[in-house]
Coordinates of C-alpha atoms in Angstrom, one line a residue:
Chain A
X120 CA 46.1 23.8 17.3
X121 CA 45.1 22.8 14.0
X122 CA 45.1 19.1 14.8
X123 CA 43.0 20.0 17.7
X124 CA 40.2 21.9 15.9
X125 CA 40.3 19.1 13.4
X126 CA 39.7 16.7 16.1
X127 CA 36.9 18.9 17.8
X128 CA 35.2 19.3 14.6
X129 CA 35.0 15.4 14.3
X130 CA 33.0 15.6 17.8
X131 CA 30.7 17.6 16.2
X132 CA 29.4 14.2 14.2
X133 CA 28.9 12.6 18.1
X134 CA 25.1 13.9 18.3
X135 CA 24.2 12.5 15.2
X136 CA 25.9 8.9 15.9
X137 CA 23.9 8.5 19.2
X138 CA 20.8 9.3 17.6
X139 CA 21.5 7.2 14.7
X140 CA 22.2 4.5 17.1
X141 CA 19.3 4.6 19.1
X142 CA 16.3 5.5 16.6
X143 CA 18.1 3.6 13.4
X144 CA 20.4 0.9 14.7
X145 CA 18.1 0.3 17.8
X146 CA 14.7 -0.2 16.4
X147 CA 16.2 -2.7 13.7
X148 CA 17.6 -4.8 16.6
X149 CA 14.2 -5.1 18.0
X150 CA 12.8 -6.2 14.9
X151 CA 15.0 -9.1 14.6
X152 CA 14.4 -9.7 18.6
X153 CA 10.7 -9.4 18.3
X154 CA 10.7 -12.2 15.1
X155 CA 12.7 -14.8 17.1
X156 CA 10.3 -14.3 20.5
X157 CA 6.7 -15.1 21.4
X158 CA 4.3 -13.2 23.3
X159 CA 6.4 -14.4 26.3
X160 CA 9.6 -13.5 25.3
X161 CA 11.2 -16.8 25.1
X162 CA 13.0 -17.5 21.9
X163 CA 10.9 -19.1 19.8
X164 CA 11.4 -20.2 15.6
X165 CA 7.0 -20.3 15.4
X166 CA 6.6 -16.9 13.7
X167 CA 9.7 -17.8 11.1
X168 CA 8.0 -21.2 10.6
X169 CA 4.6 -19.0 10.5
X170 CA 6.3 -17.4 7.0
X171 CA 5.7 -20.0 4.6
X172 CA 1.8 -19.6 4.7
X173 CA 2.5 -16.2 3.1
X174 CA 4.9 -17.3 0.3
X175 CA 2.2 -16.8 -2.4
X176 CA 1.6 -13.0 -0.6
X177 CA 5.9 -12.1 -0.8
X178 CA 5.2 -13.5 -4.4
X179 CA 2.7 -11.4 -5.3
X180 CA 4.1 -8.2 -3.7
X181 CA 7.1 -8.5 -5.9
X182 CA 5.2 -9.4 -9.3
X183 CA 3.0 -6.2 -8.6
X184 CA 6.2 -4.6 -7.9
X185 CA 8.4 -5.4 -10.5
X186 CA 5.4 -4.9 -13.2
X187 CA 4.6 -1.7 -12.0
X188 CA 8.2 -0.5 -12.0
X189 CA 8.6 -1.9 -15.4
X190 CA 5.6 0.2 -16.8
X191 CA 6.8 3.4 -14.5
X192 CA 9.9 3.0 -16.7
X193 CA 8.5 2.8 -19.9
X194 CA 6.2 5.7 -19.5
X195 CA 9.1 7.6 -17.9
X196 CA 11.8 7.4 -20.2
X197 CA 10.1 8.8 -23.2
X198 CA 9.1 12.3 -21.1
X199 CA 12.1 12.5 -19.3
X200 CA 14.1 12.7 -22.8
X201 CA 11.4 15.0 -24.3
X202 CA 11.3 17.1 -21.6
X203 CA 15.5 17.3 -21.7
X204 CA 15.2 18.0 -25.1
X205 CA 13.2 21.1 -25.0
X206 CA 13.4 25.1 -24.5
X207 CA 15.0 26.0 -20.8
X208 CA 11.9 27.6 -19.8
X209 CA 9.5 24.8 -20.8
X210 CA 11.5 22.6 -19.1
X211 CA 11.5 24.5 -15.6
X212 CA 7.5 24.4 -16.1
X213 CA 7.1 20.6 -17.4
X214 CA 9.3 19.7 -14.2
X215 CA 7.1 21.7 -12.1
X216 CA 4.8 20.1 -13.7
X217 CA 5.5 16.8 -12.7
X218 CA 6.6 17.2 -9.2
X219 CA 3.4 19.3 -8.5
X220 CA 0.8 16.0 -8.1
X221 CA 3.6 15.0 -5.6
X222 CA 2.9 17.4 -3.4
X223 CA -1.0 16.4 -2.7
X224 CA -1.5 13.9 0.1
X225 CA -0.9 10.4 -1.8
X226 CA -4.3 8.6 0.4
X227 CA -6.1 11.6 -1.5
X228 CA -4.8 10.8 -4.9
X229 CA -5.3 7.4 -4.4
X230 CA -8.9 7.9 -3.1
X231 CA -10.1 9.9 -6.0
X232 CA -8.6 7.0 -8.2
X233 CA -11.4 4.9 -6.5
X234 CA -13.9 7.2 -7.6
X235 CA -12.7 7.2 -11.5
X236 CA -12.6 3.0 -11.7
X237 CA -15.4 2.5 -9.0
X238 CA -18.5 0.7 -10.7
X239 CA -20.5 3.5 -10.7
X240 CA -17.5 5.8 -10.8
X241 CA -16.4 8.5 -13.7
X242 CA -15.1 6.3 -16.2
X243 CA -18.2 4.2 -16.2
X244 CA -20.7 6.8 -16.6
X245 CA -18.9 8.2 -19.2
X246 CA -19.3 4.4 -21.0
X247 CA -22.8 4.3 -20.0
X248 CA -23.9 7.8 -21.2
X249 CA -22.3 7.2 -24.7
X250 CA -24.0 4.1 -24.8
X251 CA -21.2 1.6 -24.1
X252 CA -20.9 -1.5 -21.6
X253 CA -19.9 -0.5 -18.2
X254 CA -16.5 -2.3 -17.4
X255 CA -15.4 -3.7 -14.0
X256 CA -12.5 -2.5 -13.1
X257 CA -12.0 -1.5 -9.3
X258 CA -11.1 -4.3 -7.3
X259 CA -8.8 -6.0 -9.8
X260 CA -4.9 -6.6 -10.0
X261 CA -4.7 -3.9 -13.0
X262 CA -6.1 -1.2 -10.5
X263 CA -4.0 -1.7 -8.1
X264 CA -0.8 -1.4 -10.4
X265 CA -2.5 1.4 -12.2
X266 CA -2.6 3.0 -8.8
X267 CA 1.2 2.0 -7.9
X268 CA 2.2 3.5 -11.5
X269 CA 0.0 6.8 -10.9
X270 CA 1.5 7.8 -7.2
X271 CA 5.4 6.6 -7.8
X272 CA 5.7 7.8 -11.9
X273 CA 7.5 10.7 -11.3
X274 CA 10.3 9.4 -9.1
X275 CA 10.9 7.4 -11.9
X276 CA 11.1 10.9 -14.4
X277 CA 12.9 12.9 -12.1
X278 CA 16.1 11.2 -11.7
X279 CA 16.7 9.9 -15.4
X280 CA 15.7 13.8 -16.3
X281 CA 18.2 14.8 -14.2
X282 CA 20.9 12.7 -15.4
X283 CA 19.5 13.2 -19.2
X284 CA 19.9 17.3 -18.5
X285 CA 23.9 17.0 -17.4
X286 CA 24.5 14.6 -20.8
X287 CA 27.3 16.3 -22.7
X288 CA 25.7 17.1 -25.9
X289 CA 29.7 17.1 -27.1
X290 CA 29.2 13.4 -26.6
X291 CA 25.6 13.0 -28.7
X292 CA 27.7 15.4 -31.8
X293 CA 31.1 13.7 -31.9
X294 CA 28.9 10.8 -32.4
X295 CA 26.9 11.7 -34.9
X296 CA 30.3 13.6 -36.8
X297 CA 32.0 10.0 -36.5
X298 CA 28.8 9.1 -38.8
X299 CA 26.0 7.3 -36.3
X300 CA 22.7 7.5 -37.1
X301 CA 19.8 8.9 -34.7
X302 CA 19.3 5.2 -33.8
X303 CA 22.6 4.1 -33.0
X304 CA 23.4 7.6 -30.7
X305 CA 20.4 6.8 -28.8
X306 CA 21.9 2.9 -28.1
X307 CA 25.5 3.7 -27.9
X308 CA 25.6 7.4 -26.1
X309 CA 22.2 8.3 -24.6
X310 CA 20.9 5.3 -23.3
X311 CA 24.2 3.9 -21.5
X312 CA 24.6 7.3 -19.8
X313 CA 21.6 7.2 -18.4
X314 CA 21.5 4.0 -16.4
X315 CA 22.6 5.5 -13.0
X316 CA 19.0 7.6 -13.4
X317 CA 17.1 4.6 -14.3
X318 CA 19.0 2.6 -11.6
X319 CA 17.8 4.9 -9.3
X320 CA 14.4 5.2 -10.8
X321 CA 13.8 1.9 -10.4
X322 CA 14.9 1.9 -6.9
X323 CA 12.8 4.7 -5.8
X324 CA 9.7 2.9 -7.3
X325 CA 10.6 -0.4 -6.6
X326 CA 10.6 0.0 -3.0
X327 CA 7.7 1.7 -2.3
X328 CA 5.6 -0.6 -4.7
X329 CA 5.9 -3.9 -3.0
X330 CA 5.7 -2.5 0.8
X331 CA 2.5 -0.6 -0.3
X332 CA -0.7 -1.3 2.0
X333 CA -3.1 1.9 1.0
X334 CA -3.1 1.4 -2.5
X335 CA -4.0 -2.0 -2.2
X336 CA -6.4 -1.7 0.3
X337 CA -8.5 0.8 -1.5
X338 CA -8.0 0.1 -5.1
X339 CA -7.8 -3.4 -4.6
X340 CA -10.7 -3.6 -2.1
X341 CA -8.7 -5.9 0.0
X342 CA -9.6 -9.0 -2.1
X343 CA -6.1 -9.8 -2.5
X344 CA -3.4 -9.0 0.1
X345 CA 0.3 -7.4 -0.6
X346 CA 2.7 -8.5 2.1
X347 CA 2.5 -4.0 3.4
X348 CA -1.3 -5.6 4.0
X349 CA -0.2 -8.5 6.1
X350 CA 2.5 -6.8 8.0
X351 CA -0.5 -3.4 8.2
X352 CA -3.1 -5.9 10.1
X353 CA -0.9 -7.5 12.3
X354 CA 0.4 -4.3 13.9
X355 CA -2.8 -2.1 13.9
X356 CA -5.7 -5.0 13.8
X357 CA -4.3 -8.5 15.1
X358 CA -1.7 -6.8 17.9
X359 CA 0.9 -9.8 16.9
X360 CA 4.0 -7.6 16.9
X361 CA 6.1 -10.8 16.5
X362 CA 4.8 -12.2 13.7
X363 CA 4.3 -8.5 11.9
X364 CA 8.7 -8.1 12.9
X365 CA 9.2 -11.4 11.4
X366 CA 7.4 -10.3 7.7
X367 CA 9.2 -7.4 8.2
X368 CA 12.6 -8.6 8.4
X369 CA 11.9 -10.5 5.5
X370 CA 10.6 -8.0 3.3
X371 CA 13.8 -6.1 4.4
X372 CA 15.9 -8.8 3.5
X373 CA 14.1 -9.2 0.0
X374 CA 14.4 -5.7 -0.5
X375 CA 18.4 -6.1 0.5
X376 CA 18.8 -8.8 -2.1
X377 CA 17.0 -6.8 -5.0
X378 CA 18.9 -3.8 -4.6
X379 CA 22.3 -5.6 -4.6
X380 CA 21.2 -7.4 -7.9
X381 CA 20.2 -4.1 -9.0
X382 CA 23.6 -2.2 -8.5
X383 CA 25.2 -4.7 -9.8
X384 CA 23.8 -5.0 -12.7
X385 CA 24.0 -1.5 -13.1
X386 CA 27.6 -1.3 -12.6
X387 CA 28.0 -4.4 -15.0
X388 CA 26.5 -1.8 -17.5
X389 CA 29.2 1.0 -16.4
X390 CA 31.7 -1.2 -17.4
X391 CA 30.6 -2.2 -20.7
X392 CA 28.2 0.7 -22.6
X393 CA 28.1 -1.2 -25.5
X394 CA 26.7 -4.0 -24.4
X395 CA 23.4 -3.1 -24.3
X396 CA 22.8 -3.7 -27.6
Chain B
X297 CA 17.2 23.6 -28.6
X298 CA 15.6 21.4 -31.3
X299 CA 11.7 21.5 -31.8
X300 CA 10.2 18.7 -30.3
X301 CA 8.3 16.6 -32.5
X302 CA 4.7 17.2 -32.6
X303 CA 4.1 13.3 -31.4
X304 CA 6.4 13.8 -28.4
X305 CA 3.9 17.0 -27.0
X306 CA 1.2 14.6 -27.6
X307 CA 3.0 12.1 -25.3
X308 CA 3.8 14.6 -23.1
X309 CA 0.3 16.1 -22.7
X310 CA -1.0 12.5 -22.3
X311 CA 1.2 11.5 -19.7
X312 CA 0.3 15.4 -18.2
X313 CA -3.3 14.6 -18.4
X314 CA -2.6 11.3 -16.8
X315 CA -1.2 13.2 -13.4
X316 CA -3.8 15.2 -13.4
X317 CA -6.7 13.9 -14.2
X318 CA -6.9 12.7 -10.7
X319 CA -6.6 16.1 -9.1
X320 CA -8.9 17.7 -11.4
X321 CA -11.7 15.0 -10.4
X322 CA -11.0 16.2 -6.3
X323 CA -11.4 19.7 -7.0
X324 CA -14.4 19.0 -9.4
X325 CA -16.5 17.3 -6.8
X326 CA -14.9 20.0 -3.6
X327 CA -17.3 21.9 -5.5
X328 CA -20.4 19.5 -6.1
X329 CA -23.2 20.0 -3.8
X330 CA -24.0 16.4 -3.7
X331 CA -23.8 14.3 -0.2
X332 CA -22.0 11.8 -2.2
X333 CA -18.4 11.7 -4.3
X334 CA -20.2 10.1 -7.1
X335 CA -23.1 12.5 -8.3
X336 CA -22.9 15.7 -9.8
X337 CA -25.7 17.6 -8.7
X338 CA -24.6 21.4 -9.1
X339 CA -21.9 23.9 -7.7
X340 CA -21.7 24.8 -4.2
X341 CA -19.3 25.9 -1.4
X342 CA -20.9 24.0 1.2
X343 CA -17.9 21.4 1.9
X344 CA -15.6 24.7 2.2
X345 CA -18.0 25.9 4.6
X346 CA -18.4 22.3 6.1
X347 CA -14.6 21.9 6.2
X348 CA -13.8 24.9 8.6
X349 CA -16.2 23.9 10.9
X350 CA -14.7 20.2 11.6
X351 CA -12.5 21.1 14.9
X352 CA -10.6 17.6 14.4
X353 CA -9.6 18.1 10.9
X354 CA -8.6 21.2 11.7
X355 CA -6.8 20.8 14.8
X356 CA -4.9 17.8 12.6
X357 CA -4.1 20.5 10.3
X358 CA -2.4 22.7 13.1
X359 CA -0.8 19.2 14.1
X360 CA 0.6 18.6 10.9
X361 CA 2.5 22.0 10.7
X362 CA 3.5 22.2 14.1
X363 CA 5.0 18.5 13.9
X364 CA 7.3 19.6 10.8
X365 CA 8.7 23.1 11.8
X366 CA 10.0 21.4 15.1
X367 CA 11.0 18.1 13.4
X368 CA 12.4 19.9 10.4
X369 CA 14.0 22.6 13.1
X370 CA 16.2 19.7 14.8
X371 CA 16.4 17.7 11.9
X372 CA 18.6 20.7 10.2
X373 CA 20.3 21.6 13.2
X374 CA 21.3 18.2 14.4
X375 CA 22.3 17.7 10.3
X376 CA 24.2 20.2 9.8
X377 CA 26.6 20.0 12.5
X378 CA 27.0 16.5 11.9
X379 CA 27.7 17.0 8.4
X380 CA 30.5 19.7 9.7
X381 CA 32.1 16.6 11.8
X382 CA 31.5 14.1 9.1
X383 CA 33.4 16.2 6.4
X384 CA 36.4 15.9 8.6
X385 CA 36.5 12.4 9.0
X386 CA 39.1 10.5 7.1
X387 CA 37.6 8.2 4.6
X388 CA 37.4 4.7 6.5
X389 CA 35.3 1.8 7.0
X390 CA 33.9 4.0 10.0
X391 CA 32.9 7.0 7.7
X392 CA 31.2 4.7 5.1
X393 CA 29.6 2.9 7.9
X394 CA 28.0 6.1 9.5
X395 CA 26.6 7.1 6.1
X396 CA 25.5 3.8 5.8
X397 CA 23.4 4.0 8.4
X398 CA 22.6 7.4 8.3
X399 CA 20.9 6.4 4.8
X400 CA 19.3 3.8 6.0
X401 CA 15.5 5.6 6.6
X402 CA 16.1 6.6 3.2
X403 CA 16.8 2.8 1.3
X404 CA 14.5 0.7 3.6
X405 CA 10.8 0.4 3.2
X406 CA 8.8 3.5 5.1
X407 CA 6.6 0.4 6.9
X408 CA 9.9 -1.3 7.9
X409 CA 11.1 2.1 9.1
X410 CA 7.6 2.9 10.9
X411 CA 7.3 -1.0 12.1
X412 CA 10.6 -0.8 13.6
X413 CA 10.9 2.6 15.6
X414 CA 7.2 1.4 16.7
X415 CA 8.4 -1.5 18.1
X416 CA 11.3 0.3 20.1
X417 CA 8.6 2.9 21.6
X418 CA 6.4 0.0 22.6
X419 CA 9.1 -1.8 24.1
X420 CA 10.3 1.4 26.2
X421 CA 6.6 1.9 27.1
X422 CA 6.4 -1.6 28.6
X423 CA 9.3 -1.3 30.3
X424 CA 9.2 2.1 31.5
X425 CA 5.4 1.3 32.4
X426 CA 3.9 4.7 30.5
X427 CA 0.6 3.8 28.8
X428 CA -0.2 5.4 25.6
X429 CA 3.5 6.8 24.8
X430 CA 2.9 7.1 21.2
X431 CA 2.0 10.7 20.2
X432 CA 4.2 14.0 19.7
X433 CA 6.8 12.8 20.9
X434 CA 7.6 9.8 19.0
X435 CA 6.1 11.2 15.7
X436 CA 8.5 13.9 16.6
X437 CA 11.7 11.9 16.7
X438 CA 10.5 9.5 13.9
X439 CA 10.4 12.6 11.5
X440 CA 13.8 13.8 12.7
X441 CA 15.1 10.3 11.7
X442 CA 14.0 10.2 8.7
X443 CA 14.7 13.4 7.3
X444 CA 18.5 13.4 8.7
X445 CA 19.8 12.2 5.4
X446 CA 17.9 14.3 3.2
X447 CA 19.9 17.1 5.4
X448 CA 22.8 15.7 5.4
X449 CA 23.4 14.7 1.1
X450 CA 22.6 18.3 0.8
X451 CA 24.5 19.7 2.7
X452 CA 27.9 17.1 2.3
X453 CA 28.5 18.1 -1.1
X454 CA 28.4 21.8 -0.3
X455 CA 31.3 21.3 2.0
X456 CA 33.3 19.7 0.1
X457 CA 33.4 22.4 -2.4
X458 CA 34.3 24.7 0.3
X459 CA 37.8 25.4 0.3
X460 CA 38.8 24.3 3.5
X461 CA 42.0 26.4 3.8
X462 CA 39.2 29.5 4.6
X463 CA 38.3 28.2 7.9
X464 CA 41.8 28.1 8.4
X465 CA 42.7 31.8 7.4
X466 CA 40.3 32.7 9.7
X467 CA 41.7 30.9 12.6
X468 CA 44.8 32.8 11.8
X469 CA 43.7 35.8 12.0
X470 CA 42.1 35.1 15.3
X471 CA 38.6 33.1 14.9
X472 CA 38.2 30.8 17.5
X473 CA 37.2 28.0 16.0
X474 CA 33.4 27.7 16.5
X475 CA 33.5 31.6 15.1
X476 CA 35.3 30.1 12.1
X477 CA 32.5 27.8 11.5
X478 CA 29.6 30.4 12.2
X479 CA 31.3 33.3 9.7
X480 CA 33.2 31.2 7.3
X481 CA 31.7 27.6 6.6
X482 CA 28.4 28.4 7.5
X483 CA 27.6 31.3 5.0
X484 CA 29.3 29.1 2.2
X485 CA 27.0 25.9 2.9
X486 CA 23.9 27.8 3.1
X487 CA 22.1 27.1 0.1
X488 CA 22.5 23.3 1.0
X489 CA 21.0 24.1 4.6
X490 CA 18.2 25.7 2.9
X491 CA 17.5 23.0 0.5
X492 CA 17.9 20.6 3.5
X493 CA 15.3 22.3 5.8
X494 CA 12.8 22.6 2.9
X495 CA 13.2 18.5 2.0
X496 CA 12.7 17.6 5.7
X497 CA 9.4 19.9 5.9
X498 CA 7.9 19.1 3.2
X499 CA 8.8 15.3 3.7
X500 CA 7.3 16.0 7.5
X501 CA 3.8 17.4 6.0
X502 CA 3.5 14.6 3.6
X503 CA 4.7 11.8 5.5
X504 CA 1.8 9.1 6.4
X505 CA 3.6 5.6 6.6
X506 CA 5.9 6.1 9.5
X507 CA 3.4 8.3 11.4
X508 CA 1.0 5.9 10.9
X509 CA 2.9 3.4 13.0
X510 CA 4.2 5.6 15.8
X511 CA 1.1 8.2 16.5
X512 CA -1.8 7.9 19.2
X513 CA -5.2 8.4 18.8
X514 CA -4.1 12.0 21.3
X515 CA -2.0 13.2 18.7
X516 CA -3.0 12.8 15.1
X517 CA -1.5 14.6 11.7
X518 CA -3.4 15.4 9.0
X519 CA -2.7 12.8 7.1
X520 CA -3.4 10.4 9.6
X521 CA -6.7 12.0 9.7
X522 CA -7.2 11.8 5.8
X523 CA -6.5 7.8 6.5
X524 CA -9.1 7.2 9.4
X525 CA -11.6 9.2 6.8
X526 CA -11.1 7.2 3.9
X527 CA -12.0 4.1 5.8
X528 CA -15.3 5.0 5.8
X529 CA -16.7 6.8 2.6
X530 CA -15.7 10.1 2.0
X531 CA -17.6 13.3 2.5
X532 CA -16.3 15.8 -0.3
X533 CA -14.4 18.1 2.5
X534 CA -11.8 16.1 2.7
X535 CA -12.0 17.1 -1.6
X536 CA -12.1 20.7 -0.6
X537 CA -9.4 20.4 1.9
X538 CA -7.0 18.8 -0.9
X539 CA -8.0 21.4 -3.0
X540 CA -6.9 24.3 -0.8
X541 CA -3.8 22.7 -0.5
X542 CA -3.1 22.2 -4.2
X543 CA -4.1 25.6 -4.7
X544 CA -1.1 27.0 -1.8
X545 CA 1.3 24.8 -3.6
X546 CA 0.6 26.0 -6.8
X547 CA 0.8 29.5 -5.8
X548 CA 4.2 29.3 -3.6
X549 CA 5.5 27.8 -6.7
X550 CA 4.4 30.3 -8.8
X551 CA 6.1 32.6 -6.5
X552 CA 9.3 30.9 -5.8
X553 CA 9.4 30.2 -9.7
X554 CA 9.1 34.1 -10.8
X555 CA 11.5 34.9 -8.3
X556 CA 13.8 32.1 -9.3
X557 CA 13.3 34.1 -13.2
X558 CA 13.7 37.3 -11.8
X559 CA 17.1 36.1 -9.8
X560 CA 18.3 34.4 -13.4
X561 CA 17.8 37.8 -15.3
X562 CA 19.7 39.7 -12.9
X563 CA 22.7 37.4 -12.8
X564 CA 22.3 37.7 -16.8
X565 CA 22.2 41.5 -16.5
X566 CA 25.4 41.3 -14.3
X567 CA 27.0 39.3 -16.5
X568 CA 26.4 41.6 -19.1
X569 CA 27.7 44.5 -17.2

């Protein structure tokens, strides 16, 4: 009986594996089908070969990517300790505070960011108006990293809070009774207990960087592409499904290959704590 | 609690001011009576007004919500009993493979997710012969897939605390099992359930990427409709519509914050007692 109702309960998983199977497993299969085929469906290498013109865009996307994750972390890491640091109650409100601008529509955030670096927008009419040279800055690499930093910051904050909050502050006083010094805690006890937050941190801003196409498009004004543009234009604009699977698969692939350098690095780190010194 | 130091609040309010700088510039100019989002002219309510009279953006609106309660509905039903069956697999290379691809929406890239699932409908179209098949439909089952994991990690860690020899006590004393589940195992993972249907909502509401990919022009959410705005320029109702929805968030947060406080001092109280 017991057996049984074990076994039942396993059935209960069966709904979720067919629909896993045909809307997750499925749709990756025709991804790889549609990069190998042309518009005929014969097997074809063309769109893989097709790949190379867009080396310099992959490039790009991942430079963008990796500086804006980079500057996500070291804004993040400094609030996310503060805000761990403080009263119960102000921390409740400060991460209220920072999940809040999450909640708005991200094309809406990024739209008024146009408006601010825009030309004519807020920040140069401010310059203007107390007499300084208007700067250009819309259109430009910076804005569209400023813009990457500004939507995905606090998915780097909320995970390294989170792991900052469940730190055993047992940990952080033995350390300090055994005679280390503010700096040395911070190297030897906070910082290496952290890393599974950053890790993730920098995976949950990471990703979305490099496959970004809106951000781009309207903060960088489409001068340069990222590879989320390419892959954007040739499923909504162009209608060359192949060639849009085949940059996807790569930039699946890339994304594969960064993650696993990522973790494991990171457990490299679990293993030796003091090392990061 | 040690006092923070008084250059730490200054970071903090910077990096504060730095969030919201943005959304402080939207509701400003919600409120400008200019044409334009780039002149202040004076104070007026005219894009509120203008706003409720734009049948598209509103119907995308009624869209939007309609798309999550469904999607989050099935997404949490679906999740939950599948998190019952996986909790009672062994763990094997086939339990770590399902959550493997169970978490897959969550690792890849939304536009390799949204690329991918488009494909797939596209292909069935063609092959089935149905023109136009994006619209509720897929955006429907695009939105169940990728909020399955978020209801499932919440909810797999709230079974495993659950002592399983309860479902069992029940049995004995005469359950059947699917009674066991409904008055045992079900009122033990509910907070995970919760937290799982809320995740998958709010991710529904929010989600433009994948939607992007799998909708029709007969079917379109509001933020689809934010996107085929900004293409052009703006007219500041999309500002005032963003501002009505910052101001509900605010204000169920409020709420859900002063009864989370309230909830806090009564388990203190308790605890007292």
């Amino acid at each position: 009986m017991n057996k049984n109702s074990s076994l039942r309960m396993k059935l209960y998983a069966s709904p979720h594996i067919v629909w896993s199977a045909i809307f997750i497993v499925v749709p990756l299969i025709m991804v790889a089908y549609y990069s190998f085929t042309n518009a005929d469906g014969a097997f074809s290498l063309e769109n893989i070969y097709r790949l190379s013109d867009y080396t310099t865009t992959f490039l790009r996307s991942l430079w963008y990517g990796i500086i804006a994750t980079i500057i996500c972390f070291i804004l993040a890491y400094p609030i996310a300790y503060i805000i761990s640091q403080s009263k119960l109650r102000i921390q409740t409100t400060m991460i209220m505070l920072a999940m809040i601008p999450m909640w708005m529509n991200f094309l809406i955030r990024t739209y008024a960011w146009m408006n601010i670096l825009e030309d004519s927008g807020v920040i140069n009419k401010i310059l203007t108006t107390i007499g300084l040279e208007p700067v250009h800055m819309i259109n430009t690499p910076g804005a569209v990293i400023l813009g990457m930093v500004y939507n995905f910051l606090p998915y780097m904050i909320l995970p390294i809070y989170s792991v900052m909050t469940k730190l055993d502050k047992n940990l952080v006083e033995a350390a300090q009774d055994l005679g280390a010094g503010k700096v040395s805690v911070f190297a030897k006890v906070v910082f290496p207990m952290s890393v599974p937050g950053i890790v993730s941190g920098i995976t949950m801003v990471f990703v979305p960087s490099v496959s970004t196409f809106y951000i781009s498009q309207k903060l960088g004004g489409g001068t340069f592409a990222l590879i989320g543009d390419v892959i954007e234009m040739q499923f909504q604009i162009s209608n060359n499904f192949h060639f849009g699977a085949a940059l996807s698969l790569v930039l699946m692939i890339l994304i594969l290959i960064c993650m696993a350098f990522m973790n494991r690095f990171s457990s490299n780190e679990d293993v030796g704590g003091g090392m990061v010194i | 609690m040690k006092k923070t130091h008084p250059l730490g609040k200054i970071y903090a309010f910077l990096i504060m001011a730095f969030m919201y700088i943005p959304i402080l510039i939207i509701a400003v100019y919600s409120f400008n009576s200019s044409n334009s989002t780039g002149i202040l002219t004076g104070f007026s309510l005219k894009w509120y007004g203008e706003l409720f009279k734009d049948k598209a953006t509103l119907e995308a609106c009624y869209n939007t919500i309609v798309l999550a309660i469904t999607s989050a509905v099935t997404a949490t039903v679906v999740g939950t009993v599948a998190a019952l069956g996986i909790d009672k697999m062994k763990k094997s290379w086939r339990r770590s493979l399902l959550m493997t691809i169970t978490d897959i929406p969550m690792m890849n890239p939304e536009i390799v997710t949204g690329v991918s699932m488009m494909l797939l409908f596209v292909f069935i179209g063609t092959f089935l012969k149905i023109n136009g098949i994006l619209g509720f439909w897929t955006l429907f089952i695009a939105h169940v897939t990728f909020s399955l994991p978020y209801v499932i990690l919440n909810i797999l860690p709230k079974l495993s605390q659950t002592n399983p020899n309860l479902a069992e006590a029940a049995m004995d004393l005469g359950c059947t099992p699917g009674k066991a589940v409904r008055k045992v195992i079900l009122p033990a993972i509910r907070p995970g359930i919760v937290s799982g249907f809320i995740m998958a909502f709010t991710l529904s509401l929010d989600d433009f990427i994948i939607s992007y990919f799998v909708s029709g022009p007969k079917f379109q959410t509001l933020p689809i409709r934010i996107y085929s705005m900004t293409k052009k320029r703006v007219t500041p109702d999309m500002y005032a519509l963003s501002t009505i929805i910052f101001v509900i968030i605010l204000i169920m947060l409020i709420i859900i914050n002063m009864r989370g406080l309230k909830g806090n001092s009564k388990a203190k109280g308790r605890a007292k007692a």
